Coordinates of C-alpha atoms and ligand atoms in Angstrom, one line a residue:
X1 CA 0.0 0.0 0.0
X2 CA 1.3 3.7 -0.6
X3 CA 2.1 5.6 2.1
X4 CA 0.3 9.0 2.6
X5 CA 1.8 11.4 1.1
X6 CA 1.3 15.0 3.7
X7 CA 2.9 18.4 3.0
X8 CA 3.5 19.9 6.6
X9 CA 3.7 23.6 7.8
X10 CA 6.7 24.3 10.2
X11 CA 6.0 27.3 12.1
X12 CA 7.1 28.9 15.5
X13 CA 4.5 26.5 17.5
X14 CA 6.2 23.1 15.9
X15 CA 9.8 24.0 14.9
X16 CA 11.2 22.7 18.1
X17 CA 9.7 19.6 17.2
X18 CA 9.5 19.3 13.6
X19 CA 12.7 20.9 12.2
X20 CA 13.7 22.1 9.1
X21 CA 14.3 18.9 7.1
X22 CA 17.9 20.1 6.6
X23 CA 21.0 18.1 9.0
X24 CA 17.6 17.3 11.5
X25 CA 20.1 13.7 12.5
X26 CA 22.6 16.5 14.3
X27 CA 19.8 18.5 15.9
X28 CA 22.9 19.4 18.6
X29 CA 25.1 20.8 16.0
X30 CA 25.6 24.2 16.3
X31 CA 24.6 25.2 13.0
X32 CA 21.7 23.6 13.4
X33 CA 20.6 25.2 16.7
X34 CA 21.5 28.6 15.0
X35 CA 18.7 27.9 12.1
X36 CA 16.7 27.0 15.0
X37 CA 16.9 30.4 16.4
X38 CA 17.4 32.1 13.0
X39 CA 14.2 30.5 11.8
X40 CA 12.5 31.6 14.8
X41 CA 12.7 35.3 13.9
X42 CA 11.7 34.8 10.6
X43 CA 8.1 33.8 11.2
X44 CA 7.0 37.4 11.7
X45 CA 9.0 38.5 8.2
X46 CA 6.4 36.0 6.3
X47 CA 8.7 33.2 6.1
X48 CA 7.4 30.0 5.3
X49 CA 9.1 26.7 5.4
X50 CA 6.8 23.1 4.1
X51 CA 8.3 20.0 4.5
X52 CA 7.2 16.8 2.6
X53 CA 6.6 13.9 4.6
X54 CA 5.2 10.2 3.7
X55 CA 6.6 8.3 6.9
X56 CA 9.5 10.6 7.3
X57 CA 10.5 13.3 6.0
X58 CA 11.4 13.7 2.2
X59 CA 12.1 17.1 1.1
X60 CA 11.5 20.8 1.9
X61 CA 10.7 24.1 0.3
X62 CA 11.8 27.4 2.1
X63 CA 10.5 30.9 0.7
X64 CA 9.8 34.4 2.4
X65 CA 8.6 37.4 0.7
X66 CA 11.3 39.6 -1.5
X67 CA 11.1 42.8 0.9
X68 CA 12.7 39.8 3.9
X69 CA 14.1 37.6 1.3
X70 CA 18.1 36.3 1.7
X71 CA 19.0 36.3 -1.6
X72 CA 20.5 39.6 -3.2
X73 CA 17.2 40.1 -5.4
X74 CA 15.5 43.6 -5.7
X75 CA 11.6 43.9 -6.3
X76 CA 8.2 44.3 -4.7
X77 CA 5.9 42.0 -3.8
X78 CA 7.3 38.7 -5.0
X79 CA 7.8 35.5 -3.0
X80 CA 11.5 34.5 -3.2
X81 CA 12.3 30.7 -2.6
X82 CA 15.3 30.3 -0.7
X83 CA 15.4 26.3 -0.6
X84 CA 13.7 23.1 -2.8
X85 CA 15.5 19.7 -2.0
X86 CA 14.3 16.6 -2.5
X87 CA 16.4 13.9 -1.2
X88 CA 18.2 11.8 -3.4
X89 CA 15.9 8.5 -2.2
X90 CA 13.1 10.4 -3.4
X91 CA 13.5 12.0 -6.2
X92 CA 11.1 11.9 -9.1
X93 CA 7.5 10.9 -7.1
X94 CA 6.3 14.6 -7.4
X95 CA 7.3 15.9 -4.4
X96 CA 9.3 18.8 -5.6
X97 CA 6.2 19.7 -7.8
X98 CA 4.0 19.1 -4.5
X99 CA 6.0 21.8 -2.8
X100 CA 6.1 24.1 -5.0
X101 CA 2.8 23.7 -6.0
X102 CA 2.0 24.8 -2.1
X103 CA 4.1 28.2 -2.5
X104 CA 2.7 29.6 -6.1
X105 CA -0.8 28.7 -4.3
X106 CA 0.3 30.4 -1.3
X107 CA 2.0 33.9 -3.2
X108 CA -1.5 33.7 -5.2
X109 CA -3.5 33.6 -2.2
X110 CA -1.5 36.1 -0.4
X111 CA -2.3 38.7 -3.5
X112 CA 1.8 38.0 -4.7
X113 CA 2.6 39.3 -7.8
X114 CA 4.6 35.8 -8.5
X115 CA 7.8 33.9 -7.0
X116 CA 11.2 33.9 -8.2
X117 CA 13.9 31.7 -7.6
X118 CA 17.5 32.0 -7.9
X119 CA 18.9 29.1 -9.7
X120 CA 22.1 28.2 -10.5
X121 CA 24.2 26.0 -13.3
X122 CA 27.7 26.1 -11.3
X123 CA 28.9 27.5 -14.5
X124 CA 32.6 26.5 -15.7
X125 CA 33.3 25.6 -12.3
X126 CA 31.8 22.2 -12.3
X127 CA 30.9 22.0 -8.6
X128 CA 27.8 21.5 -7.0
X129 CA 26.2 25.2 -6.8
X130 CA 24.0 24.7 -3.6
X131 CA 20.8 25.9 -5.6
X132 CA 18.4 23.9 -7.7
X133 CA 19.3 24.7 -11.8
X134 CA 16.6 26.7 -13.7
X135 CA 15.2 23.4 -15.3
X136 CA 12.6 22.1 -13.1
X137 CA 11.1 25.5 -12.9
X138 CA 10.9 26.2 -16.5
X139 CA 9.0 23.1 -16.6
X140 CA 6.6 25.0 -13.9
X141 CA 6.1 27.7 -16.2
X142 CA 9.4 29.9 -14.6
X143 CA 11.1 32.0 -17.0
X144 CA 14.3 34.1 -17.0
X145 CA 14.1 37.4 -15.7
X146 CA 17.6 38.1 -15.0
X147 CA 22.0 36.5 -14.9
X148 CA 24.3 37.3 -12.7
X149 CA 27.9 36.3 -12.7
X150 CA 29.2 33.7 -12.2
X151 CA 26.3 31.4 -13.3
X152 CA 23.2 32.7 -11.7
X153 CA 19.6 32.7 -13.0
X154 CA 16.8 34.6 -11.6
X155 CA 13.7 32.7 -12.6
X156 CA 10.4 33.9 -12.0
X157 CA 6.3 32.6 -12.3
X158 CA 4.4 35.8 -13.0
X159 CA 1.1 36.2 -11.8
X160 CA 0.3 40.2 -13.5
X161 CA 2.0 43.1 -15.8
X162 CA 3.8 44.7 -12.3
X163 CA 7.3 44.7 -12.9
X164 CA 9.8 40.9 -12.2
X165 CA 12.4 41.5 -9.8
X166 CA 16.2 41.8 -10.8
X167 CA 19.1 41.6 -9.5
X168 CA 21.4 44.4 -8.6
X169 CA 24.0 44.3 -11.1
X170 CA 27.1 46.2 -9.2
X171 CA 28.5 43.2 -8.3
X172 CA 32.6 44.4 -9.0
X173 CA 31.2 47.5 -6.7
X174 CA 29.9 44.9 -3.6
X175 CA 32.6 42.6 -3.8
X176 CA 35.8 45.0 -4.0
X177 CA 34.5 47.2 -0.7
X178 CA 35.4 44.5 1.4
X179 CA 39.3 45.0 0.8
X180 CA 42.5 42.5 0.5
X181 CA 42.8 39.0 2.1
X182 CA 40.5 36.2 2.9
X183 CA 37.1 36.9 4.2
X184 CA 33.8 34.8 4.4
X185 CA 30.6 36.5 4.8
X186 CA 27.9 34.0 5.6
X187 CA 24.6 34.1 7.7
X188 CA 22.6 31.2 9.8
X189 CA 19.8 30.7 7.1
X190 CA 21.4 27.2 5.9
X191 CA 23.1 25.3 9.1
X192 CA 26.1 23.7 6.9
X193 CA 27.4 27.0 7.1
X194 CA 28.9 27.1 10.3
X195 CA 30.9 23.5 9.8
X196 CA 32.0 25.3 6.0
X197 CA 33.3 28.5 8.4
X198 CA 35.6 26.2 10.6
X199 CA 37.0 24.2 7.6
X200 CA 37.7 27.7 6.2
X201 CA 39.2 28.7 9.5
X202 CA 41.0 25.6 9.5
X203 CA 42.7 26.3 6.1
X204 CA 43.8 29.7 6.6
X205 CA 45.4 28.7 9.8
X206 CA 47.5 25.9 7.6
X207 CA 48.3 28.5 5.4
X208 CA 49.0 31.5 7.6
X209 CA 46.4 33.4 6.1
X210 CA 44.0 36.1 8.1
X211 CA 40.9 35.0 8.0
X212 CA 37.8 37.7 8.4
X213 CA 34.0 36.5 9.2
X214 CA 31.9 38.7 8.5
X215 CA 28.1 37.6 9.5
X216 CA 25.0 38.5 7.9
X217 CA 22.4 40.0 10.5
X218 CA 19.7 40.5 8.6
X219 CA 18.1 40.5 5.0
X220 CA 18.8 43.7 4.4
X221 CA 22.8 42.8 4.6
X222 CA 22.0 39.6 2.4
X223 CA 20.3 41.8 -0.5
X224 CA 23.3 43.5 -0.3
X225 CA 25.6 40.5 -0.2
X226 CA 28.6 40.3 -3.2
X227 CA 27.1 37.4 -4.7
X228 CA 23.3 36.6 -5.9
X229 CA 23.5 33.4 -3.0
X230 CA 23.0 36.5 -0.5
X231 CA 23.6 34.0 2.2
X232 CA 27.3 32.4 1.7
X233 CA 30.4 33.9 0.1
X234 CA 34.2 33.8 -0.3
X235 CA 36.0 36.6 -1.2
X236 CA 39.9 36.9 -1.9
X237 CA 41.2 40.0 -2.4
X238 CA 38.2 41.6 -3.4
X239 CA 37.2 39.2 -5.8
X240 CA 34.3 36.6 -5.3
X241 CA 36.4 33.4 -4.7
X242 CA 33.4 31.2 -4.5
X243 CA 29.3 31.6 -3.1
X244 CA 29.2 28.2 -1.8
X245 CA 31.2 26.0 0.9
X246 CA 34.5 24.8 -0.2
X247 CA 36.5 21.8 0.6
X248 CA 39.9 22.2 1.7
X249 CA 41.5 21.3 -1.4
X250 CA 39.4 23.8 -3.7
X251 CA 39.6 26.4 -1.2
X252 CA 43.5 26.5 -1.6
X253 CA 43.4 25.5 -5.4
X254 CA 41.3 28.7 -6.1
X255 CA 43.3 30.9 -4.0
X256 CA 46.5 29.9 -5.9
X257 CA 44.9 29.9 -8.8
X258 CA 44.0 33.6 -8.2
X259 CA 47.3 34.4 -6.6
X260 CA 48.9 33.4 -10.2
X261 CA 46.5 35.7 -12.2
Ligands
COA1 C1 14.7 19.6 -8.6 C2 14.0 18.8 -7.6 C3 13.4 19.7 -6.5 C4 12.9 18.0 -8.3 O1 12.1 17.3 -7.3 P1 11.4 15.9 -7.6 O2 10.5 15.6 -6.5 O3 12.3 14.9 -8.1 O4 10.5 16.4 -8.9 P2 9.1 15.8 -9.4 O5 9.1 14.3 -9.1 O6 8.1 16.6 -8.8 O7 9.3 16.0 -10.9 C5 8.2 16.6 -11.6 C6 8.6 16.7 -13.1 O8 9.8 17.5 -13.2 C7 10.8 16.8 -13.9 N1 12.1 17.1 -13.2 C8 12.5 16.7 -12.0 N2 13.7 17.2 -11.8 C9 14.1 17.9 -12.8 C10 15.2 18.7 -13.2 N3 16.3 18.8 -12.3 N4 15.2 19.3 -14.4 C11 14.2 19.2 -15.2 N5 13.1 18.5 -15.0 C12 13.0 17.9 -13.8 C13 10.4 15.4 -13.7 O9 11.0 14.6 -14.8 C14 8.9 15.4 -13.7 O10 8.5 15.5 -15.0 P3 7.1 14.8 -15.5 O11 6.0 15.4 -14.6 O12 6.9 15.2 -16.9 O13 7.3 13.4 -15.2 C15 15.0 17.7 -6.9 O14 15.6 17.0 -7.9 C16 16.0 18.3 -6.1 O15 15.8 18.5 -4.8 N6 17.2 18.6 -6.6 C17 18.3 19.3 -5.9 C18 18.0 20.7 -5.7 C19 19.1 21.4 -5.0 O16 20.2 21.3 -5.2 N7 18.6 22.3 -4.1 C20 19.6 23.1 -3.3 C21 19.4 23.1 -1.9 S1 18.3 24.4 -1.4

């Protein structure tokens, strides 16, 4: 017999409880207990996290309005999706359609103009970009609305003629402000950040580098963010060394490589 499928709504009543779907086996990890309390704040900024669940759970979707959105996306009155995963043992039974399905309702019924997504191919770099790629939306009825660099799409499901959102564009302008040397700027809105901060940390202190952390407080500093993540970024010497977690081995292979050119 199938197991029932249930989409369920974590909110500040159950998240204790019920999680985030995201590293919920390490629930005493720090970065998870700094979602926790992230997530707990966000409630009142219209955030909205559904998780997928058919005897466990399977997947998640995490969006929030653009004006509190953690992405750098500028516009008014869209929903922004932060998160879709699906895990890889369940992958192609509809969930991800489910879940999204359960925000464009939600935007619509909330009077949202439409939800955008950022996506992301990875571009030349050929590592996994910690987003979703455009592909899946388009199927959705997503289309382009705007690039940024290095490989990011802003997709977006209108729902009227107001105007998409877009992404900022001064991205040499963002990134170069934050000076020479090795800094991360990342926030608690995904908890494998703070394990990516310590490998980082870890690194630098191998290589007798000066490492400088810069955290994100609020949405406002993540629309402003040198990268279109918002949330994560590496930056060496004023250039964007990467908008995801590294390991080791790429972190110093990108720095040399930069060192060279
Ligand atoms: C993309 C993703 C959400 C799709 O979820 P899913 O539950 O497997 O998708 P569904 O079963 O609902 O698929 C629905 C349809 O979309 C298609 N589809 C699924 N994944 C697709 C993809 N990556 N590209 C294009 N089409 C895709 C399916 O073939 C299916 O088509 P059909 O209806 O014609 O049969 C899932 O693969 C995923 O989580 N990928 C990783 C995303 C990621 O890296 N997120 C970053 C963390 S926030």
């Amino acid at each position: 017999m199938d197991r029932v499928t249930t989409i369920v709504d974590v909110n500040e009543t159950n998240a204790e409880q019920t999680g985030f779907f995201c590293m919920r086996s390490k629930p005493d990890a720090d970065g998870y207990r700094r979602k926790l309390h992230w997530l707990k704040r966000r409630f009142s900024e219209g955030l909205k996290i559904k998780i997928v669940e058919d005897g466990g759970h399977q997947g998640f979707i995490e969006y929030a309005p653009i004006e509190h959105a953690w992405r750098a996306v500028l516009g008014e009155n869209y929903m922004v999706i932060h998160c879709l995963w699906i895990d890889e043992h369940s992958i192609g039974k509809g969930y991800g359609s489910r879940l999204l399905d359960a925000c464009i309702r939600d935007a619509k019924a909330q009077n949202k103009s439409g939800v955008a997504v950022v996506t992301s191919s990875g571009g030349d770099t050929g590592l996994e970009p910690w987003l979703a790629g455009k592909d899946f939306f388009m199927k959705h009825g997503f289309e382009l609305a705007d690039q940024a660099p290095p490989s990011f799409e802003l997709m977006v499901k209108r729902f009227d003629d107001r105007p998409v959102p877009r992404f900022p564009g001064d991205w040499a302008e963002r990134t170069s402000k934050y000076g020479k040397g090795l800094i991360v700027i990342r926030s608690d809105q995904c908890p494998f950040f703070d394990q990516a901060v310590q490998l980082i940390a870890e690194t630098a202190d191998e290589w007798g580098l000066d490492l400088h952390v810069v955290n994100l407080a609020d949405s406002r500093d993540a629309r402003n963010a040198p990268a279109a993540f918002g949330t994560f970024a590496i930056l060496y010497d004023g250039k964007l060394l990467s908008h995801h977690p590294l390991t080791k081995r790429d972190l110093m292979k990108r720095i040399e490589s930069m060192r060279r050119s």
